[in-house]
């Protein structure tokens, strides 16, 4: 007895395609200003499902990637936006298969965002794989001009940080340890004490120290010499505590 040859998955899927000629938009949105008809996942599955079963075609979904974004609404609510990448493996009656990928995106205030996104992906896969007419406007109808790119304004250089960088560079060039400069500058002298570089906000102090390092005059001074050296570089300006 000769066994009946089963159709390949491509032959079976082509038969499903021939059986599903169109799916009308049987659902309507009446939410706020939105007024439009749409074709939901149930309408698509109800139209495609009988043909899949008749021709022995099985579709198995696999989630490949999911991206979740949480954001607040203008009214203070919390929403979750989910984008999924789904792979659908189509098996024919003989056991052979092929697969395709589809994407879905949806938002929900509760726990339905993932299932909604998966439904969108499945509906899109069926409509595109079966080449079902959608009666949607052609994307090429609309032309959008991209606005000129506006780079973020650059902040003005910080004089204090620039002075600190110059001092650090001078130390590296002269082979002077930064901690040595810090200890030297804070050496107390007189009623005002020395200069604590960790709280000093005067760029001139750092530039004076950098010049002293560059001139090779950096040495271990007496307390009076420490303060006088910095004040001398500042032109007699009193060094802050």
PDB file of C-alpha atoms in Angstrom:
ATOM      1  CA  UNK A   1       0.000   0.000   0.000  1.00  0.00           C
ATOM      2  CA  UNK A   2       1.468   3.355  -1.046  1.00  0.00           C
ATOM      3  CA  UNK A   3       1.553   6.048   1.648  1.00  0.00           C
ATOM      4  CA  UNK A   4      -0.072   9.349   0.774  1.00  0.00           C
ATOM      5  CA  UNK A   5       2.528  12.055   0.215  1.00  0.00           C
ATOM      6  CA  UNK A   6       2.060  14.911   2.634  1.00  0.00           C
ATOM      7  CA  UNK A   7       2.392  18.494   1.520  1.00  0.00           C
ATOM      8  CA  UNK A   8       5.542  20.387   2.409  1.00  0.00           C
ATOM      9  CA  UNK A   9       5.228  23.287   4.805  1.00  0.00           C
ATOM     10  CA  UNK A  10       5.552  25.742   1.929  1.00  0.00           C
ATOM     11  CA  UNK A  11       2.792  24.006  -0.035  1.00  0.00           C
ATOM     12  CA  UNK A  12       0.530  23.889   3.011  1.00  0.00           C
ATOM     13  CA  UNK A  13       1.167  27.518   3.881  1.00  0.00           C
ATOM     14  CA  UNK A  14       0.461  28.534   0.289  1.00  0.00           C
ATOM     15  CA  UNK A  15      -2.878  26.743   0.588  1.00  0.00           C
ATOM     16  CA  UNK A  16      -3.641  28.745   3.737  1.00  0.00           C
ATOM     17  CA  UNK A  17      -2.720  31.915   1.854  1.00  0.00           C
ATOM     18  CA  UNK A  18      -5.143  30.992  -0.920  1.00  0.00           C
ATOM     19  CA  UNK A  19      -7.913  30.386   1.609  1.00  0.00           C
ATOM     20  CA  UNK A  20      -7.484  33.722   3.409  1.00  0.00           C
ATOM     21  CA  UNK A  21      -8.131  36.417   0.824  1.00  0.00           C
ATOM     22  CA  UNK A  22      -8.945  39.313   3.110  1.00  0.00           C
ATOM     23  CA  UNK A  23      -9.855  40.258   6.668  1.00  0.00           C
ATOM     24  CA  UNK A  24     -12.186  43.169   7.244  1.00  0.00           C
ATOM     25  CA  UNK A  25     -11.744  45.738   9.970  1.00  0.00           C
ATOM     26  CA  UNK A  26     -14.577  44.666  12.233  1.00  0.00           C
ATOM     27  CA  UNK A  27     -13.602  46.565  15.367  1.00  0.00           C
ATOM     28  CA  UNK A  28     -13.751  50.285  16.091  1.00  0.00           C
ATOM     29  CA  UNK A  29     -12.019  52.643  18.504  1.00  0.00           C
ATOM     30  CA  UNK A  30     -14.209  55.301  20.128  1.00  0.00           C
ATOM     31  CA  UNK A  31     -11.800  56.746  22.694  1.00  0.00           C
ATOM     32  CA  UNK A  32     -11.591  60.514  23.148  1.00  0.00           C
ATOM     33  CA  UNK A  33     -10.867  62.196  19.820  1.00  0.00           C
ATOM     34  CA  UNK A  34      -9.791  58.878  18.236  1.00  0.00           C
ATOM     35  CA  UNK A  35     -12.340  57.428  15.798  1.00  0.00           C
ATOM     36  CA  UNK A  36     -11.193  54.621  13.512  1.00  0.00           C
ATOM     37  CA  UNK A  37     -11.847  51.027  12.514  1.00  0.00           C
ATOM     38  CA  UNK A  38      -9.183  48.429  13.125  1.00  0.00           C
ATOM     39  CA  UNK A  39      -8.433  44.760  12.648  1.00  0.00           C
ATOM     40  CA  UNK A  40      -7.644  43.171  16.028  1.00  0.00           C
ATOM     41  CA  UNK A  41      -5.699  39.988  16.687  1.00  0.00           C
ATOM     42  CA  UNK A  42      -8.925  38.055  17.314  1.00  0.00           C
ATOM     43  CA  UNK A  43     -10.271  39.010  13.886  1.00  0.00           C
ATOM     44  CA  UNK A  44      -7.045  37.835  12.264  1.00  0.00           C
ATOM     45  CA  UNK A  45      -6.858  34.573  14.224  1.00  0.00           C
ATOM     46  CA  UNK A  46     -10.545  33.837  13.604  1.00  0.00           C
ATOM     47  CA  UNK A  47      -9.988  34.252   9.871  1.00  0.00           C
ATOM     48  CA  UNK A  48      -6.664  32.409   9.642  1.00  0.00           C
ATOM     49  CA  UNK A  49      -7.159  29.705  12.291  1.00  0.00           C
ATOM     50  CA  UNK A  50      -9.634  27.495  10.355  1.00  0.00           C
ATOM     51  CA  UNK A  51      -7.381  27.500   7.279  1.00  0.00           C
ATOM     52  CA  UNK A  52      -4.327  26.578   9.369  1.00  0.00           C
ATOM     53  CA  UNK A  53      -6.162  23.634  10.911  1.00  0.00           C
ATOM     54  CA  UNK A  54      -7.578  22.507   7.579  1.00  0.00           C
ATOM     55  CA  UNK A  55      -4.139  22.299   5.978  1.00  0.00           C
ATOM     56  CA  UNK A  56      -2.290  20.906   8.994  1.00  0.00           C
ATOM     57  CA  UNK A  57      -0.178  23.988   9.663  1.00  0.00           C
ATOM     58  CA  UNK A  58       1.083  24.714  13.172  1.00  0.00           C
ATOM     59  CA  UNK A  59       2.662  27.993  14.311  1.00  0.00           C
ATOM     60  CA  UNK A  60       4.842  28.019  17.443  1.00  0.00           C
ATOM     61  CA  UNK A  61       5.960  31.366  18.961  1.00  0.00           C
ATOM     62  CA  UNK A  62       9.307  32.012  20.648  1.00  0.00           C
ATOM     63  CA  UNK A  63      10.194  35.282  22.376  1.00  0.00           C
ATOM     64  CA  UNK A  64      13.678  36.391  21.319  1.00  0.00           C
ATOM     65  CA  UNK A  65      13.911  39.783  23.009  1.00  0.00           C
ATOM     66  CA  UNK A  66      11.840  42.046  25.237  1.00  0.00           C
ATOM     67  CA  UNK A  67      12.475  45.671  26.123  1.00  0.00           C
ATOM     68  CA  UNK A  68      10.556  47.375  28.947  1.00  0.00           C
ATOM     69  CA  UNK A  69      10.291  51.119  29.561  1.00  0.00           C
ATOM     70  CA  UNK A  70       8.403  52.627  32.495  1.00  0.00           C
ATOM     71  CA  UNK A  71       7.207  56.213  32.361  1.00  0.00           C
ATOM     72  CA  UNK A  72       4.791  58.597  34.027  1.00  0.00           C
ATOM     73  CA  UNK A  73       1.717  60.141  32.432  1.00  0.00           C
ATOM     74  CA  UNK A  74       0.547  63.757  32.572  1.00  0.00           C
ATOM     75  CA  UNK A  75      -2.090  62.762  35.112  1.00  0.00           C
ATOM     76  CA  UNK A  76       0.456  61.172  37.437  1.00  0.00           C
ATOM     77  CA  UNK A  77      -0.179  57.553  36.468  1.00  0.00           C
ATOM     78  CA  UNK A  78       2.466  54.959  35.706  1.00  0.00           C
ATOM     79  CA  UNK A  79       2.682  53.151  32.367  1.00  0.00           C
ATOM     80  CA  UNK A  80       4.805  50.312  31.056  1.00  0.00           C
ATOM     81  CA  UNK A  81       5.806  50.289  27.388  1.00  0.00           C
ATOM     82  CA  UNK A  82       6.960  46.919  26.042  1.00  0.00           C
ATOM     83  CA  UNK A  83       8.634  46.056  22.742  1.00  0.00           C
ATOM     84  CA  UNK A  84       9.014  42.369  21.867  1.00  0.00           C
ATOM     85  CA  UNK A  85      10.865  40.502  19.155  1.00  0.00           C
ATOM     86  CA  UNK A  86       9.066  37.255  18.367  1.00  0.00           C
ATOM     87  CA  UNK A  87      10.141  34.352  16.169  1.00  0.00           C
ATOM     88  CA  UNK A  88       7.361  32.215  14.707  1.00  0.00           C
ATOM     89  CA  UNK A  89       8.177  28.705  13.502  1.00  0.00           C
ATOM     90  CA  UNK A  90       5.684  27.381  10.962  1.00  0.00           C
ATOM     91  CA  UNK A  91       5.391  23.568  10.807  1.00  0.00           C
ATOM     92  CA  UNK A  92       3.755  21.734   7.930  1.00  0.00           C
ATOM     93  CA  UNK A  93       1.920  18.380   7.983  1.00  0.00           C
ATOM     94  CA  UNK A  94       5.142  16.546   7.065  1.00  0.00           C
ATOM     95  CA  UNK A  95       7.030  18.031  10.030  1.00  0.00           C
ATOM     96  CA  UNK A  96       9.245  20.391   8.057  1.00  0.00           C
ATOM     97  CA  UNK A  97       9.281  24.053   9.001  1.00  0.00           C
ATOM     98  CA  UNK A  98      10.400  27.604   8.340  1.00  0.00           C
ATOM     99  CA  UNK A  99      10.453  30.615  10.622  1.00  0.00           C
ATOM    100  CA  UNK A 100      10.039  34.367  10.553  1.00  0.00           C
ATOM    101  CA  UNK A 101      10.476  37.282  12.941  1.00  0.00           C
ATOM    102  CA  UNK A 102       7.954  39.949  13.880  1.00  0.00           C
ATOM    103  CA  UNK A 103       7.947  42.874  16.291  1.00  0.00           C
ATOM    104  CA  UNK A 104       5.247  44.198  18.580  1.00  0.00           C
ATOM    105  CA  UNK A 105       4.918  47.221  20.833  1.00  0.00           C
ATOM    106  CA  UNK A 106       2.245  48.075  23.395  1.00  0.00           C
ATOM    107  CA  UNK A 107       1.706  50.037  26.601  1.00  0.00           C
ATOM    108  CA  UNK A 108      -0.413  49.270  29.642  1.00  0.00           C
ATOM    109  CA  UNK A 109      -0.883  50.606  33.151  1.00  0.00           C
ATOM    110  CA  UNK A 110      -1.211  47.092  34.578  1.00  0.00           C
ATOM    111  CA  UNK A 111       0.288  43.715  33.752  1.00  0.00           C
ATOM    112  CA  UNK A 112      -0.982  43.335  30.184  1.00  0.00           C
ATOM    113  CA  UNK A 113       1.725  45.195  28.240  1.00  0.00           C
ATOM    114  CA  UNK A 114       3.706  42.049  27.332  1.00  0.00           C
ATOM    115  CA  UNK A 115       0.683  40.062  26.144  1.00  0.00           C
ATOM    116  CA  UNK A 116      -0.559  43.056  24.155  1.00  0.00           C
ATOM    117  CA  UNK A 117       2.817  43.445  22.452  1.00  0.00           C
ATOM    118  CA  UNK A 118       2.899  39.718  21.638  1.00  0.00           C
ATOM    119  CA  UNK A 119      -0.595  39.955  20.142  1.00  0.00           C
ATOM    120  CA  UNK A 120       0.505  42.841  17.927  1.00  0.00           C
ATOM    121  CA  UNK A 121       3.555  40.865  16.794  1.00  0.00           C
ATOM    122  CA  UNK A 122       1.470  37.764  15.985  1.00  0.00           C
ATOM    123  CA  UNK A 123      -1.142  39.739  14.077  1.00  0.00           C
ATOM    124  CA  UNK A 124       1.592  41.482  12.089  1.00  0.00           C
ATOM    125  CA  UNK A 125       3.317  38.181  11.307  1.00  0.00           C
ATOM    126  CA  UNK A 126       0.130  36.557  10.007  1.00  0.00           C
ATOM    127  CA  UNK A 127      -0.864  39.558   7.898  1.00  0.00           C
ATOM    128  CA  UNK A 128       2.573  39.927   6.332  1.00  0.00           C
ATOM    129  CA  UNK A 129       3.407  36.235   5.925  1.00  0.00           C
ATOM    130  CA  UNK A 130       0.045  35.504   4.306  1.00  0.00           C
ATOM    131  CA  UNK A 131       0.133  38.741   2.267  1.00  0.00           C
ATOM    132  CA  UNK A 132      -3.307  39.726   3.509  1.00  0.00           C
ATOM    133  CA  UNK A 133      -4.475  43.113   2.134  1.00  0.00           C
ATOM    134  CA  UNK A 134      -4.656  45.658   4.954  1.00  0.00           C
ATOM    135  CA  UNK A 135      -6.151  48.696   3.165  1.00  0.00           C
ATOM    136  CA  UNK A 136      -3.686  50.834   5.096  1.00  0.00           C
ATOM    137  CA  UNK A 137      -2.244  54.047   3.604  1.00  0.00           C
ATOM    138  CA  UNK A 138       1.055  53.461   1.870  1.00  0.00           C
ATOM    139  CA  UNK A 139       3.928  54.661   4.078  1.00  0.00           C
ATOM    140  CA  UNK A 140       5.430  56.457   1.067  1.00  0.00           C
ATOM    141  CA  UNK A 141       2.367  58.743   0.960  1.00  0.00           C
ATOM    142  CA  UNK A 142       3.749  60.816   3.801  1.00  0.00           C
ATOM    143  CA  UNK A 143       7.055  62.626   3.625  1.00  0.00           C
ATOM    144  CA  UNK A 144       8.605  63.852   6.848  1.00  0.00           C
ATOM    145  CA  UNK A 145      11.475  66.299   6.833  1.00  0.00           C
ATOM    146  CA  UNK A 146      13.970  65.840   9.617  1.00  0.00           C
ATOM    147  CA  UNK A 147      14.602  68.971  11.664  1.00  0.00           C
ATOM    148  CA  UNK A 148      18.134  70.298  11.835  1.00  0.00           C
ATOM    149  CA  UNK A 149      20.066  68.621  14.588  1.00  0.00           C
ATOM    150  CA  UNK A 150      20.504  70.771  17.645  1.00  0.00           C
ATOM    151  CA  UNK A 151      23.548  69.845  19.647  1.00  0.00           C
ATOM    152  CA  UNK A 152      23.430  70.424  23.362  1.00  0.00           C
ATOM    153  CA  UNK A 153      25.013  73.773  24.242  1.00  0.00           C
ATOM    154  CA  UNK A 154      28.510  73.397  25.535  1.00  0.00           C
ATOM    155  CA  UNK A 155      29.055  74.698  29.033  1.00  0.00           C
ATOM    156  CA  UNK A 156      31.664  77.405  29.533  1.00  0.00           C
ATOM    157  CA  UNK A 157      35.048  76.170  30.766  1.00  0.00           C
ATOM    158  CA  UNK A 158      35.453  76.225  34.533  1.00  0.00           C
ATOM    159  CA  UNK A 159      38.400  78.547  35.328  1.00  0.00           C
ATOM    160  CA  UNK A 160      39.033  76.821  38.652  1.00  0.00           C
ATOM    161  CA  UNK A 161      39.147  73.350  37.100  1.00  0.00           C
ATOM    162  CA  UNK A 162      41.385  74.596  34.299  1.00  0.00           C
ATOM    163  CA  UNK A 163      43.815  76.036  36.873  1.00  0.00           C
ATOM    164  CA  UNK A 164      43.801  72.736  38.768  1.00  0.00           C
ATOM    165  CA  UNK A 165      44.537  70.896  35.528  1.00  0.00           C
ATOM    166  CA  UNK A 166      47.460  73.218  34.795  1.00  0.00           C
ATOM    167  CA  UNK A 167      48.918  72.559  38.241  1.00  0.00           C
ATOM    168  CA  UNK A 168      48.509  68.798  37.792  1.00  0.00           C
ATOM    169  CA  UNK A 169      50.230  68.973  34.386  1.00  0.00           C
ATOM    170  CA  UNK A 170      53.103  70.985  35.839  1.00  0.00           C
ATOM    171  CA  UNK A 171      53.552  68.401  38.595  1.00  0.00           C
ATOM    172  CA  UNK A 172      53.646  65.567  36.075  1.00  0.00           C
ATOM    173  CA  UNK A 173      56.205  67.363  33.915  1.00  0.00           C
ATOM    174  CA  UNK A 174      58.460  68.252  36.844  1.00  0.00           C
ATOM    175  CA  UNK A 175      58.047  64.905  38.569  1.00  0.00           C
ATOM    176  CA  UNK A 176      56.621  66.526  41.693  1.00  0.00           C
ATOM    177  CA  UNK A 177      54.098  64.540  43.724  1.00  0.00           C
ATOM    178  CA  UNK A 178      50.760  66.431  43.991  1.00  0.00           C
ATOM    179  CA  UNK A 179      50.507  65.561  47.684  1.00  0.00           C
ATOM    180  CA  UNK A 180      53.810  67.332  48.257  1.00  0.00           C
ATOM    181  CA  UNK A 181      52.344  70.508  46.764  1.00  0.00           C
ATOM    182  CA  UNK A 182      49.194  70.130  48.865  1.00  0.00           C
ATOM    183  CA  UNK A 183      51.213  69.719  52.066  1.00  0.00           C
ATOM    184  CA  UNK A 184      53.473  72.634  51.105  1.00  0.00           C
ATOM    185  CA  UNK A 185      50.578  74.990  50.393  1.00  0.00           C
ATOM    186  CA  UNK A 186      48.746  74.310  53.654  1.00  0.00           C
ATOM    187  CA  UNK A 187      51.822  75.033  55.816  1.00  0.00           C
ATOM    188  CA  UNK A 188      50.496  77.507  58.450  1.00  0.00           C
ATOM    189  CA  UNK A 189      51.961  80.992  58.634  1.00  0.00           C
ATOM    190  CA  UNK A 190      50.623  83.908  60.625  1.00  0.00           C
ATOM    191  CA  UNK A 191      47.014  84.377  61.781  1.00  0.00           C
ATOM    192  CA  UNK A 192      45.453  83.328  58.455  1.00  0.00           C
ATOM    193  CA  UNK A 193      47.260  79.995  58.161  1.00  0.00           C
ATOM    194  CA  UNK A 194      48.120  78.379  54.824  1.00  0.00           C
ATOM    195  CA  UNK A 195      46.068  77.444  51.760  1.00  0.00           C
ATOM    196  CA  UNK A 196      43.883  74.307  51.875  1.00  0.00           C
ATOM    197  CA  UNK A 197      43.735  73.363  48.197  1.00  0.00           C
ATOM    198  CA  UNK A 198      40.777  71.022  48.692  1.00  0.00           C
ATOM    199  CA  UNK A 199      38.545  74.000  49.570  1.00  0.00           C
ATOM    200  CA  UNK A 200      40.348  76.796  47.720  1.00  0.00           C
ATOM    201  CA  UNK A 201      38.233  78.397  44.962  1.00  0.00           C
ATOM    202  CA  UNK A 202      40.746  80.957  43.640  1.00  0.00           C
ATOM    203  CA  UNK A 203      42.297  79.875  40.306  1.00  0.00           C
ATOM    204  CA  UNK A 204      45.201  82.284  40.923  1.00  0.00           C
ATOM    205  CA  UNK A 205      46.411  80.163  43.830  1.00  0.00           C
ATOM    206  CA  UNK A 206      46.706  77.059  41.629  1.00  0.00           C
ATOM    207  CA  UNK A 207      48.368  79.030  38.829  1.00  0.00           C
ATOM    208  CA  UNK A 208      50.874  80.491  41.316  1.00  0.00           C
ATOM    209  CA  UNK A 209      51.756  77.007  42.530  1.00  0.00           C
ATOM    210  CA  UNK A 210      52.016  75.721  38.946  1.00  0.00           C
ATOM    211  CA  UNK A 211      54.422  78.547  38.054  1.00  0.00           C
ATOM    212  CA  UNK A 212      56.572  77.797  41.081  1.00  0.00           C
ATOM    213  CA  UNK A 213      56.732  74.105  40.080  1.00  0.00           C
ATOM    214  CA  UNK A 214      57.594  75.010  36.462  1.00  0.00           C
ATOM    215  CA  UNK A 215      60.330  77.444  37.561  1.00  0.00           C
ATOM    216  CA  UNK A 216      62.013  74.720  39.565  1.00  0.00           C
ATOM    217  CA  UNK A 217      61.671  76.748  42.738  1.00  0.00           C
ATOM    218  CA  UNK A 218      59.529  74.204  44.509  1.00  0.00           C
ATOM    219  CA  UNK A 219      61.211  73.321  47.789  1.00  0.00           C
ATOM    220  CA  UNK A 220      60.425  72.501  51.363  1.00  0.00           C
ATOM    221  CA  UNK A 221      60.141  76.026  52.828  1.00  0.00           C
ATOM    222  CA  UNK A 222      59.810  77.433  56.268  1.00  0.00           C
ATOM    223  CA  UNK A 223      56.218  78.332  57.292  1.00  0.00           C
ATOM    224  CA  UNK A 224      56.762  82.029  56.514  1.00  0.00           C
ATOM    225  CA  UNK A 225      58.348  81.230  53.137  1.00  0.00           C
ATOM    226  CA  UNK A 226      55.426  78.996  52.180  1.00  0.00           C
ATOM    227  CA  UNK A 227      52.829  81.699  52.511  1.00  0.00           C
ATOM    228  CA  UNK A 228      55.083  84.473  51.227  1.00  0.00           C
ATOM    229  CA  UNK A 229      55.916  82.494  48.085  1.00  0.00           C
ATOM    230  CA  UNK A 230      52.282  82.110  47.095  1.00  0.00           C
ATOM    231  CA  UNK A 231      51.431  85.703  48.019  1.00  0.00           C
ATOM    232  CA  UNK A 232      54.386  86.888  45.968  1.00  0.00           C
ATOM    233  CA  UNK A 233      53.134  85.056  42.886  1.00  0.00           C
ATOM    234  CA  UNK A 234      49.703  86.634  43.455  1.00  0.00           C
ATOM    235  CA  UNK A 235      51.168  90.124  43.532  1.00  0.00           C
ATOM    236  CA  UNK A 236      50.681  90.656  47.251  1.00  0.00           C
ATOM    237  CA  UNK A 237      47.096  89.347  47.354  1.00  0.00           C
ATOM    238  CA  UNK A 238      46.235  87.899  50.737  1.00  0.00           C
ATOM    239  CA  UNK A 239      46.098  84.098  50.493  1.00  0.00           C
ATOM    240  CA  UNK A 240      42.719  82.788  51.738  1.00  0.00           C
ATOM    241  CA  UNK A 241      42.618  80.339  54.609  1.00  0.00           C
TER     242      UNK A 241
END
